[in-house]
Amino acid sequence: MRKLISAGLLPALLAVTLTAGAKDLGTWGHLFPIAEPDLLAFIQHRLTTMKQDGELARLQSEAIARVKAHAVRPPPVAGLTPARVDRHWDYDPTFTVGQTITDMQGHVIVRKGDKVNPLDKVAYDETLYFIDGDNKDQMAWIRQQIKGQVNFKIILVKGNIPDTSYALDERIYFDQAGVLTTKFGFQHTPVRITRDGRQLKVEEIALKGGPHE
């Protein structure tokens, strides 16, 4: 019984002993108040300082210059090289409808899961040309290609947009981030894309009498 009582009292006695023996040791080191800086005030002060020393104007000027340069000469589509052989293949534009589409009266136009080929719905006869605007051979080639044509688009994968537009006297587009290049799957330029029935014919053209595939 004594052992049981002692075992039960031991935790309580330890707690009392530790509490009684605790001392206030005072404060050690420096204390700093907890304060949250006013972020808006800091930003406003920083902007005012930048404006006064001309740094803000310089940064704004550099940003405008970068935007203009990007608009004039976007980053080239990566991985493309001049074609050394003629290649061609068909591109099927058929896609699966993601959700049912209806007209204003609620009549179903296409249902979710339907497969649709846009060439069955629209009269498309436009020719797409993809070229490197910095390549003199490709520029000479495109001049011959578009002579006498009226329904086409010239799309750069590399080069200066306004300079190419001026040189060809045509409106110029750019394949930003290689979206169309990836979609059609070509790796070399120049490229000509035309309609071939219910598909599109994609052609990589080898210039200057190179070997043919």
CSV table of C-alpha atoms in Angstrom, one decimal:
chain,number,residue,atom,x,y,z
A,1,MET,CA,0.0,0.0,0.0
A,2,ARG,CA,2.9,2.4,0.9
A,3,LYS,CA,4.4,1.8,-2.5
A,4,LEU,CA,1.1,2.5,-4.3
A,5,ILE,CA,0.6,5.8,-2.3
A,6,SER,CA,4.1,6.9,-2.9
A,7,ALA,CA,3.8,6.2,-6.6
A,8,GLY,CA,0.6,8.2,-6.8
A,9,LEU,CA,2.0,11.1,-4.9
A,10,LEU,CA,5.3,11.4,-6.8
A,11,PRO,CA,4.0,13.4,-9.8
A,12,ALA,CA,2.1,15.8,-7.6
A,13,LEU,CA,5.1,16.4,-5.3
A,14,LEU,CA,7.4,17.0,-8.3
A,15,ALA,CA,4.9,19.5,-9.7
A,16,VAL,CA,4.8,21.4,-6.3
A,17,THR,CA,8.6,21.3,-5.9
A,18,LEU,CA,9.3,22.7,-9.4
A,19,THR,CA,6.7,25.4,-8.9
A,20,ALA,CA,8.1,26.4,-5.6
A,21,GLY,CA,11.6,26.5,-6.8
A,22,ALA,CA,10.9,28.7,-9.8
A,23,LYS,CA,12.5,32.1,-9.8
A,24,ASP,CA,12.0,35.3,-11.8
A,25,LEU,CA,15.4,35.7,-13.5
A,26,GLY,CA,14.5,39.1,-14.9
A,27,THR,CA,14.8,40.2,-18.6
A,28,TRP,CA,17.9,39.4,-20.6
A,29,GLY,CA,18.9,41.2,-23.8
A,30,HIS,CA,17.1,44.1,-25.7
A,31,LEU,CA,13.4,44.1,-26.3
A,32,PHE,CA,11.9,45.5,-29.5
A,33,PRO,CA,8.2,46.4,-30.1
A,34,ILE,CA,6.4,44.2,-32.6
A,35,ALA,CA,5.4,46.5,-35.4
A,36,GLU,CA,4.1,45.9,-38.9
A,37,PRO,CA,5.5,48.4,-41.5
A,38,ASP,CA,3.0,50.3,-43.6
A,39,LEU,CA,3.7,48.6,-47.0
A,40,LEU,CA,1.8,51.2,-49.1
A,41,ALA,CA,3.7,54.0,-47.4
A,42,PHE,CA,7.0,52.3,-48.1
A,43,ILE,CA,6.1,51.8,-51.8
A,44,GLN,CA,5.0,55.4,-52.1
A,45,HIS,CA,8.2,56.6,-50.6
A,46,ARG,CA,10.3,54.3,-52.9
A,47,LEU,CA,8.4,55.5,-56.0
A,48,THR,CA,8.9,59.2,-54.9
A,49,THR,CA,12.6,58.6,-54.5
A,50,MET,CA,12.9,56.8,-57.8
A,51,LYS,CA,11.0,59.6,-59.5
A,52,GLN,CA,13.3,62.3,-58.0
A,53,ASP,CA,16.5,60.6,-59.0
A,54,GLY,CA,15.3,59.7,-62.5
A,55,GLU,CA,15.4,56.0,-62.0
A,56,LEU,CA,11.6,55.6,-62.5
A,57,ALA,CA,11.8,57.4,-65.9
A,58,ARG,CA,14.7,55.2,-67.0
A,59,LEU,CA,12.8,52.0,-66.0
A,60,GLN,CA,9.7,53.2,-67.9
A,61,SER,CA,11.7,54.0,-70.9
A,62,GLU,CA,13.4,50.6,-70.9
A,63,ALA,CA,10.1,48.8,-70.5
A,64,ILE,CA,8.6,50.7,-73.5
A,65,ALA,CA,11.7,49.9,-75.6
A,66,ARG,CA,11.4,46.2,-74.7
A,67,VAL,CA,7.7,46.1,-75.7
A,68,LYS,CA,8.4,47.9,-79.0
A,69,ALA,CA,11.3,45.6,-79.8
A,70,HIS,CA,9.2,42.5,-79.0
A,71,ALA,CA,6.4,43.8,-81.2
A,72,VAL,CA,8.7,44.5,-84.1
A,73,ARG,CA,10.8,41.3,-83.7
A,74,PRO,CA,9.2,38.6,-81.5
A,75,PRO,CA,11.3,35.7,-80.3
A,76,PRO,CA,11.8,33.3,-83.2
A,77,VAL,CA,10.1,29.9,-83.2
A,78,ALA,CA,12.7,27.5,-81.7
A,79,GLY,CA,14.1,24.5,-83.5
A,80,LEU,CA,13.3,25.4,-87.1
A,81,THR,CA,16.0,25.1,-89.9
A,82,PRO,CA,15.9,25.6,-93.7
A,83,ALA,CA,14.5,22.7,-95.5
A,84,ARG,CA,17.0,20.5,-97.3
A,85,VAL,CA,14.5,18.1,-98.8
A,86,ASP,CA,10.9,18.4,-100.0
A,87,ARG,CA,8.4,16.8,-97.6
A,88,HIS,CA,4.7,16.8,-97.5
A,89,TRP,CA,1.9,15.3,-95.4
A,90,ASP,CA,-1.8,15.8,-94.7
A,91,TYR,CA,-3.2,17.5,-91.7
A,92,ASP,CA,-6.7,16.5,-90.6
A,93,PRO,CA,-8.4,19.4,-88.8
A,94,THR,CA,-11.2,17.2,-87.3
A,95,PHE,CA,-11.8,17.8,-83.6
A,96,THR,CA,-14.1,16.4,-80.9
A,97,VAL,CA,-16.7,18.9,-79.6
A,98,GLY,CA,-16.2,19.5,-75.9
A,99,GLN,CA,-19.8,20.6,-75.1
A,100,THR,CA,-23.1,20.8,-76.8
A,101,ILE,CA,-23.6,24.0,-78.8
A,102,THR,CA,-27.1,25.5,-79.5
A,103,ASP,CA,-28.4,28.5,-81.3
A,104,MET,CA,-30.4,31.4,-79.7
A,105,GLN,CA,-33.6,29.4,-80.0
A,106,GLY,CA,-32.1,26.3,-78.2
A,107,HIS,CA,-31.7,24.2,-81.4
A,108,VAL,CA,-28.7,21.9,-81.2
A,109,ILE,CA,-26.0,22.7,-83.7
A,110,VAL,CA,-23.5,20.1,-82.5
A,111,ARG,CA,-23.5,17.8,-79.5
A,112,LYS,CA,-20.8,17.1,-77.0
A,113,GLY,CA,-18.6,14.3,-78.3
A,114,ASP,CA,-19.4,14.9,-82.0
A,115,LYS,CA,-16.4,14.9,-84.4
A,116,VAL,CA,-16.4,18.0,-86.6
A,117,ASN,CA,-14.2,18.9,-89.6
A,118,PRO,CA,-14.3,22.6,-90.2
A,119,LEU,CA,-13.6,22.1,-93.9
A,120,ASP,CA,-17.1,20.5,-94.2
A,121,LYS,CA,-18.6,23.7,-92.9
A,122,VAL,CA,-16.7,26.6,-94.5
A,123,ALA,CA,-15.4,27.3,-98.0
A,124,TYR,CA,-11.7,27.6,-97.2
A,125,ASP,CA,-9.2,28.2,-100.0
A,126,GLU,CA,-6.5,30.3,-98.4
A,127,THR,CA,-2.8,29.4,-98.7
A,128,LEU,CA,-0.6,29.8,-95.7
A,129,TYR,CA,3.1,30.5,-96.1
A,130,PHE,CA,5.6,30.2,-93.2
A,131,ILE,CA,9.0,31.8,-93.8
A,132,ASP,CA,12.1,33.0,-92.1
A,133,GLY,CA,12.1,36.7,-92.9
A,134,ASP,CA,15.9,36.9,-92.2
A,135,ASN,CA,16.6,34.3,-94.9
A,136,LYS,CA,17.2,35.9,-98.3
A,137,ASP,CA,16.4,32.7,-100.2
A,138,GLN,CA,13.1,32.4,-98.5
A,139,MET,CA,12.2,36.0,-99.1
A,140,ALA,CA,13.0,35.6,-102.8
A,141,TRP,CA,10.9,32.4,-102.9
A,142,ILE,CA,7.8,34.0,-101.2
A,143,ARG,CA,7.9,36.9,-103.7
A,144,GLN,CA,7.5,34.3,-106.6
A,145,GLN,CA,4.8,32.4,-104.7
A,146,ILE,CA,2.5,35.3,-104.0
A,147,LYS,CA,2.8,36.9,-107.4
A,148,GLY,CA,-0.7,37.1,-108.8
A,149,GLN,CA,-2.3,35.6,-105.8
A,150,VAL,CA,-4.9,37.3,-103.6
A,151,ASN,CA,-6.0,34.8,-101.0
A,152,PHE,CA,-3.0,34.0,-98.8
A,153,LYS,CA,-1.3,34.8,-95.5
A,154,ILE,CA,2.4,35.2,-94.9
A,155,ILE,CA,3.4,34.1,-91.4
A,156,LEU,CA,6.9,34.7,-90.0
A,157,VAL,CA,8.7,32.2,-87.8
A,158,LYS,CA,11.6,34.6,-87.5
A,159,GLY,CA,12.4,38.1,-88.5
A,160,ASN,CA,11.4,41.7,-88.4
A,161,ILE,CA,7.7,42.2,-89.0
A,162,PRO,CA,7.6,45.8,-90.3
A,163,ASP,CA,10.7,45.3,-92.5
A,164,THR,CA,9.3,42.1,-94.0
A,165,SER,CA,5.9,43.8,-94.6
A,166,TYR,CA,7.6,46.7,-96.3
A,167,ALA,CA,9.9,44.5,-98.4
A,168,LEU,CA,6.9,42.4,-99.7
A,169,ASP,CA,4.3,45.1,-99.6
A,170,GLU,CA,2.0,42.7,-97.7
A,171,ARG,CA,0.5,42.3,-94.3
A,172,ILE,CA,2.6,40.0,-92.2
A,173,TYR,CA,1.7,37.8,-89.3
A,174,PHE,CA,4.0,36.0,-86.8
A,175,ASP,CA,3.6,32.5,-85.3
A,176,GLN,CA,3.9,33.6,-81.6
A,177,ALA,CA,5.3,30.9,-79.4
A,178,GLY,CA,5.2,28.5,-82.4
A,179,VAL,CA,1.6,27.6,-81.8
A,180,LEU,CA,0.8,26.9,-85.5
A,181,THR,CA,4.2,25.4,-86.1
A,182,THR,CA,3.5,22.9,-83.4
A,183,LYS,CA,-0.1,22.3,-84.6
A,184,PHE,CA,1.0,21.5,-88.2
A,185,GLY,CA,4.1,19.6,-87.1
A,186,PHE,CA,6.8,21.1,-89.5
A,187,GLN,CA,10.4,21.4,-88.6
A,188,HIS,CA,11.8,23.3,-91.6
A,189,THR,CA,11.0,26.3,-93.7
A,190,PRO,CA,9.7,27.6,-96.0
A,191,VAL,CA,6.3,25.9,-95.6
A,192,ARG,CA,3.2,26.1,-97.8
A,193,ILE,CA,-0.2,24.9,-96.6
A,194,THR,CA,-3.1,24.5,-98.9
A,195,ARG,CA,-6.5,22.8,-98.9
A,196,ASP,CA,-6.7,19.2,-100.3
A,197,GLY,CA,-10.3,18.1,-100.1
A,198,ARG,CA,-11.2,17.5,-96.4
A,199,GLN,CA,-7.6,17.9,-95.2
A,200,LEU,CA,-4.8,20.4,-95.4
A,201,LYS,CA,-1.6,19.7,-97.3
A,202,VAL,CA,1.5,20.7,-95.5
A,203,GLU,CA,4.7,21.1,-97.6
A,204,GLU,CA,8.2,21.8,-96.6
A,205,ILE,CA,10.0,23.2,-99.6
A,206,ALA,CA,13.7,22.8,-100.3
A,207,LEU,CA,15.1,25.8,-102.0
A,208,LYS,CA,18.1,26.3,-104.4
A,209,GLY,CA,17.7,22.9,-106.1
A,210,GLY,CA,18.5,20.8,-103.0
A,211,PRO,CA,18.0,17.0,-102.9
A,212,HIS,CA,14.4,15.9,-103.0
A,213,GLU,CA,12.6,13.2,-100.9
